Amino acid sequence: MGIKEFTGLIHPALAVAVVFPLIGMVVYLSLQTRIRRLQMADGQKSKINPKAGSEHLQLGKWLATFVVVVTLIGMAHPIITKGIENNLWAEESGRVIFIATLFGLTLASLALLYQTRTKVWRAVFATLTGMGLVIIGCQPEIFRRGFEWYTSHYYYGMTACLLMVLSLAVVPDIYQDKQKRWRRAHAVLNLFATLLFIGQGFTGTRDIFEIGLYTPPPGMLPFFF
Ligand code: HEM
Ligand code: HEM
């Protein structure tokens, strides 16, 4: 394994060790929240912890943050490694600066999305975060598997990631909407996101398999880039 493969493990390792356990907890708490709400609406006494909703929100915020960060790392790795291989800095220094700025702006927009309360600013920063992710994803270094988009790690991951950003943006709407339309939409959309996350487990491991290991030429140090 060379440095290229070793650094390529940061993204899958973070997804497996941090994101997937968080998904389990967030989904469990979401079911607790829903069951408790329906029991209370039915006039029953509920044994479920009344803090299930706020804990779902708290862990949901961590989940959304980690999914965005892990997605950015998943895209940074091929851009950096292919960029070094193709001498991108010398060839297209303007694009290198543009991409580096986009990474910063995407993270800054996500941070600002946490700070804002009004509808307009939440929409603005969620859109900016999403745009940053999609424009980075459009770079030619990213393998999008367009010929088999229905099993693409990129398209599944990007969709799930955008759904996490949307969830962050609509938190006040979920609480304020008396007709519960946002609450229902959130539950349905994120049920879909959960399926996409499961898909990420399959497509990601397939991709590690497909990328394979770099075999250094005889006599070369194994940590050759
Ligand atoms: C795997 C991801 C997720 C799933 C499957 C999910 C699902 C759900 C479900 C089923 C509910 C209960 C709906 C009801 O009461 O009928 C809910 C509530 C809620 N979700 Fe999520 N959700 C996810 C992620 C997130 C994220 C990332 C956020 C935001 C950071 C979030 C924020 C909320 C909020 C604020 C509520 C209302 C909680 C309350 O009643 O106190 N969720 N979610
Ligand atoms: C939270 C779930 C995940 C999300 C949102 C996600 C997202 C992404 C995105 C957007 C990319 C860049 C596009 C591409 O090269 O396909 C990527 C790359 C990749 N992901 Fe994931 N991923 C997730 C989980 C996983 C898991 C569980 C694995 C494997 C166990 C994995 C393995 C990979 C690999 C091998 C690459 C290629 C990186 C490279 O070319 O250097 N991912 N991921």
Coordinates of C-alpha atoms and ligand atoms in Angstrom, one line a residue:
M1 CA 0.0 0.0 0.0
G2 CA 1.4 3.4 -1.0
I3 CA 0.6 6.8 0.5
K4 CA -2.1 7.3 -2.1
E5 CA -4.0 4.2 -1.0
F6 CA -3.3 4.9 2.7
T7 CA -4.8 8.4 2.6
G8 CA -7.6 7.0 0.5
L9 CA -8.7 5.0 3.6
I10 CA -9.4 8.2 5.6
H11 CA -12.8 8.6 3.9
P12 CA -14.1 5.0 4.2
A13 CA -12.7 4.7 7.7
L14 CA -14.5 7.8 8.9
A15 CA -17.7 6.7 7.2
V16 CA -17.6 3.3 8.9
A17 CA -16.3 4.4 12.3
V18 CA -18.2 7.6 12.8
V19 CA -21.0 8.2 10.2
F20 CA -22.7 4.7 10.2
P21 CA -22.9 4.4 14.1
L22 CA -24.4 7.9 14.1
I23 CA -27.0 6.9 11.4
G24 CA -28.0 3.9 13.7
M25 CA -28.5 6.2 16.6
V26 CA -30.3 8.9 14.6
V27 CA -32.7 6.4 13.0
Y28 CA -33.4 4.7 16.3
L29 CA -34.2 8.1 18.0
S30 CA -36.3 9.2 15.0
L31 CA -38.6 6.1 15.5
Q32 CA -38.8 6.8 19.3
T33 CA -39.8 10.4 18.5
R34 CA -42.5 9.3 16.1
I35 CA -43.9 6.5 18.2
R36 CA -44.0 8.8 21.3
R37 CA -45.7 11.6 19.3
L38 CA -48.4 9.2 18.0
Q39 CA -48.9 7.7 21.5
M40 CA -49.4 11.2 23.0
A41 CA -51.7 12.3 20.2
D42 CA -53.8 9.2 20.9
G43 CA -54.1 10.2 24.5
Q44 CA -52.0 7.3 25.7
K45 CA -49.2 7.4 28.3
S46 CA -45.8 6.9 26.7
K47 CA -42.9 5.1 28.3
I48 CA -40.5 6.6 25.7
N49 CA -38.1 9.2 27.0
P50 CA -39.5 12.7 26.3
K51 CA -36.0 13.9 25.3
A52 CA -36.0 11.5 22.3
G53 CA -36.9 14.3 19.9
S54 CA -34.3 16.7 21.1
E55 CA -31.6 14.0 21.2
H56 CA -32.6 13.0 17.6
L57 CA -32.0 16.7 16.6
Q58 CA -28.7 16.9 18.5
L59 CA -27.3 13.7 16.9
G60 CA -28.9 14.6 13.6
K61 CA -26.8 17.8 13.6
W62 CA -23.6 15.8 14.2
L63 CA -24.7 13.4 11.5
A64 CA -25.3 16.1 8.9
T65 CA -21.9 17.7 9.7
F66 CA -20.0 14.5 9.4
V67 CA -21.7 13.5 6.2
V68 CA -20.7 16.8 4.6
V69 CA -17.1 16.5 5.9
V70 CA -16.8 12.8 4.8
T71 CA -18.2 13.7 1.4
L72 CA -15.7 16.5 1.0
I73 CA -12.9 14.2 2.0
G74 CA -14.2 11.5 -0.4
M75 CA -13.9 14.1 -3.2
A76 CA -10.7 15.8 -2.0
H77 CA -8.7 12.6 -2.3
P78 CA -9.2 11.9 -6.0
I79 CA -8.8 15.6 -6.8
I80 CA -5.5 15.9 -4.9
T81 CA -4.0 12.6 -6.0
K82 CA -5.0 12.9 -9.7
G83 CA -4.0 16.6 -9.5
I84 CA -0.5 15.7 -8.4
E85 CA -0.2 13.0 -11.0
N86 CA -1.3 15.3 -13.8
N87 CA 0.7 18.3 -12.6
L88 CA -2.5 20.3 -12.2
W89 CA -0.9 23.2 -10.4
A90 CA 1.3 24.0 -13.4
E91 CA -1.4 23.3 -16.0
E92 CA -4.4 24.9 -14.4
S93 CA -3.4 26.9 -11.3
G94 CA -6.6 29.0 -11.6
R95 CA -8.8 25.9 -11.2
V96 CA -6.7 24.7 -8.2
I97 CA -7.3 28.0 -6.4
F98 CA -11.0 27.9 -7.4
I99 CA -11.5 24.4 -6.0
A100 CA -9.5 25.1 -2.8
T101 CA -11.7 28.2 -2.3
L102 CA -14.9 26.2 -2.9
F103 CA -13.9 23.7 -0.1
G104 CA -13.5 26.6 2.3
L105 CA -16.7 28.4 1.2
T106 CA -18.7 25.1 1.4
L107 CA -17.6 24.6 5.0
A108 CA -18.2 28.3 5.9
S109 CA -21.7 28.1 4.4
L110 CA -22.4 25.0 6.5
A111 CA -21.2 26.8 9.7
L112 CA -23.4 29.8 8.9
L113 CA -26.4 27.5 8.3
Y114 CA -26.1 26.5 11.9
Q115 CA -26.1 30.2 13.1
T116 CA -29.0 31.5 11.1
R117 CA -32.7 31.4 12.1
T118 CA -34.7 33.3 9.5
K119 CA -36.1 31.4 6.5
V120 CA -34.4 33.4 3.9
W121 CA -30.9 33.0 5.3
R122 CA -31.4 29.3 6.0
A123 CA -32.4 28.9 2.3
V124 CA -29.4 31.0 1.2
F125 CA -26.8 29.1 3.2
A126 CA -28.3 25.6 2.5
T127 CA -28.3 26.5 -1.2
L128 CA -24.7 27.7 -1.0
T129 CA -23.5 24.6 0.8
G130 CA -25.3 22.4 -1.7
M131 CA -23.9 24.4 -4.7
G132 CA -20.4 24.1 -3.3
L133 CA -20.7 20.3 -3.0
V134 CA -22.2 19.9 -6.5
I135 CA -19.6 22.1 -8.2
I136 CA -16.7 20.2 -6.5
G137 CA -18.5 17.0 -7.6
C138 CA -18.5 18.3 -11.2
Q139 CA -14.7 18.4 -11.4
P140 CA -13.3 16.0 -14.0
E141 CA -11.1 14.2 -11.3
I142 CA -14.3 12.8 -9.7
F143 CA -15.4 9.4 -10.9
R144 CA -19.2 9.7 -11.1
R145 CA -20.0 6.3 -12.8
G146 CA -22.4 8.1 -15.1
F147 CA -22.7 5.0 -17.3
E148 CA -24.2 3.1 -14.3
W149 CA -25.6 6.1 -12.4
Y150 CA -28.2 3.8 -10.6
T151 CA -25.3 2.1 -8.7
S152 CA -23.1 5.2 -8.5
H153 CA -21.4 5.8 -5.1
Y154 CA -21.1 9.5 -6.2
Y155 CA -24.8 10.0 -7.0
Y156 CA -26.1 8.1 -4.0
G157 CA -23.6 10.0 -1.7
M158 CA -24.3 13.4 -3.1
T159 CA -28.1 12.9 -2.9
A160 CA -27.9 11.7 0.8
C161 CA -25.5 14.6 1.6
L162 CA -27.9 17.2 0.1
L163 CA -30.8 15.6 2.1
M164 CA -28.8 16.1 5.3
V165 CA -28.2 19.7 4.4
L166 CA -31.9 20.1 3.7
S167 CA -32.8 18.5 7.1
L168 CA -30.6 21.1 8.8
A169 CA -32.3 23.9 6.9
V170 CA -35.9 22.9 7.8
V171 CA -35.5 22.2 11.5
P172 CA -37.5 25.3 12.6
D173 CA -40.2 24.5 10.0
I174 CA -40.6 20.9 11.4
Y175 CA -41.4 22.4 14.8
Q176 CA -43.5 25.4 13.6
D177 CA -45.7 23.7 10.9
K178 CA -49.0 22.9 12.7
Q179 CA -50.2 20.7 9.8
K180 CA -47.0 18.6 10.1
R181 CA -46.3 18.7 6.4
W182 CA -42.6 19.4 6.9
R183 CA -42.4 16.7 9.6
R184 CA -43.9 14.1 7.2
A185 CA -41.7 15.3 4.3
H186 CA -38.6 15.1 6.5
A187 CA -39.4 11.6 7.6
V188 CA -40.1 10.3 4.0
L189 CA -37.1 12.0 2.5
N190 CA -34.7 10.8 5.2
L191 CA -36.1 7.2 5.0
F192 CA -34.9 7.5 1.4
A193 CA -31.6 8.9 2.7
T194 CA -31.2 5.9 5.0
L195 CA -31.6 3.6 2.0
L196 CA -29.0 5.6 0.1
F197 CA -26.6 5.3 3.1
I198 CA -27.0 1.6 3.1
G199 CA -26.2 1.8 -0.7
Q200 CA -23.1 3.7 0.2
G201 CA -21.9 0.7 2.3
F202 CA -22.2 -1.6 -0.8
T203 CA -21.0 0.8 -3.5
G204 CA -18.1 2.1 -1.4
T205 CA -16.7 -1.3 -0.6
R206 CA -17.2 -2.3 -4.3
D207 CA -15.2 0.8 -5.2
I208 CA -12.3 0.0 -2.9
F209 CA -12.2 -3.4 -4.5
E210 CA -12.3 -1.9 -8.0
I211 CA -9.5 0.7 -7.3
G212 CA -7.4 -2.1 -5.9
L213 CA -3.9 -2.0 -4.4
Y214 CA -0.9 -0.2 -6.0
T215 CA 1.9 -2.7 -6.4
P216 CA 5.3 -0.9 -6.3
P217 CA 7.8 -2.1 -8.9
P218 CA 10.4 -4.5 -7.6
G219 CA 13.0 -2.7 -5.4
M220 CA 10.7 0.3 -4.8
L221 CA 9.8 1.4 -1.3
P222 CA 6.2 0.4 -0.5
F223 CA 5.3 4.0 0.5
F224 CA 6.1 5.3 -2.9
F225 CA 3.3 7.7 -4.0
Ligands
HEM1 C1 -31.1 9.2 8.8 C2 -31.5 10.4 9.0 C3 -32.9 10.8 9.6 C4 -34.1 10.1 9.7 C5 -34.4 8.7 9.1 C6 -35.0 11.0 10.3 C7 -36.3 10.7 10.6 C8 -37.2 11.4 11.4 C9 -38.5 11.0 11.9 C10 -39.1 9.6 11.5 C11 -38.9 11.9 12.7 C12 -40.3 11.9 13.5 C13 -41.4 12.4 12.6 C14 -42.7 12.3 13.3 O1 -42.8 12.9 14.5 O2 -43.6 11.8 12.8 C15 -38.0 13.0 12.7 C16 -38.1 14.1 13.5 C17 -37.2 15.2 13.5 N1 -36.0 15.2 12.8 FE1 -35.2 13.7 11.7 N2 -34.4 12.2 10.6 C18 -33.1 12.1 10.2 C19 -32.1 13.1 10.3 C20 -32.3 14.3 10.8 C21 -31.4 15.4 10.7 C22 -30.0 15.3 10.1 C23 -32.0 16.5 11.4 C24 -31.4 17.9 11.6 C25 -30.3 18.2 12.1 C26 -33.3 16.1 11.8 C27 -34.2 16.9 12.5 C28 -35.4 16.4 13.0 C29 -36.2 17.2 13.9 C30 -36.0 18.6 14.4 C31 -37.4 16.4 14.2 C32 -38.5 16.8 15.2 C33 -38.1 16.2 16.5 C34 -39.1 16.5 17.6 O3 -40.3 16.3 17.4 O4 -38.7 17.0 18.7 N3 -33.5 14.8 11.5 N4 -36.9 12.7 11.9
HEM2 C1 -21.8 8.3 4.6 C2 -21.6 7.6 3.6 C3 -20.7 8.0 2.4 C4 -20.8 9.1 1.6 C5 -21.8 10.2 1.7 C6 -19.8 9.0 0.6 C7 -19.6 9.9 -0.4 C8 -18.5 9.8 -1.3 C9 -18.3 10.7 -2.4 C10 -19.2 11.9 -2.8 C11 -17.2 10.3 -3.1 C12 -16.6 11.0 -4.3 C13 -17.1 10.3 -5.6 C14 -16.5 9.0 -5.9 O1 -15.2 8.9 -6.1 O2 -17.2 8.0 -5.9 C15 -16.7 9.1 -2.4 C16 -15.6 8.4 -2.8 C17 -15.2 7.2 -2.3 N1 -15.9 6.5 -1.3 FE1 -17.5 7.1 -0.2 N2 -19.1 7.8 0.9 C18 -19.6 7.2 1.9 C19 -19.3 6.0 2.5 C20 -18.3 5.2 2.0 C21 -17.9 3.8 2.5 C22 -18.7 3.1 3.6 C23 -16.9 3.4 1.7 C24 -16.2 2.1 1.8 C25 -16.2 1.3 2.8 C26 -16.6 4.4 0.8 C27 -15.6 4.3 -0.2 C28 -15.2 5.3 -1.1 C29 -14.1 5.2 -2.0 C30 -13.2 4.0 -2.2 C31 -14.1 6.4 -2.8 C32 -13.2 6.8 -3.9 C33 -12.2 7.7 -3.3 C34 -11.0 7.9 -4.3 O3 -11.2 7.8 -5.5 O4 -9.9 8.2 -3.8 N3 -17.4 5.5 1.0 N4 -17.5 8.8 -1.4

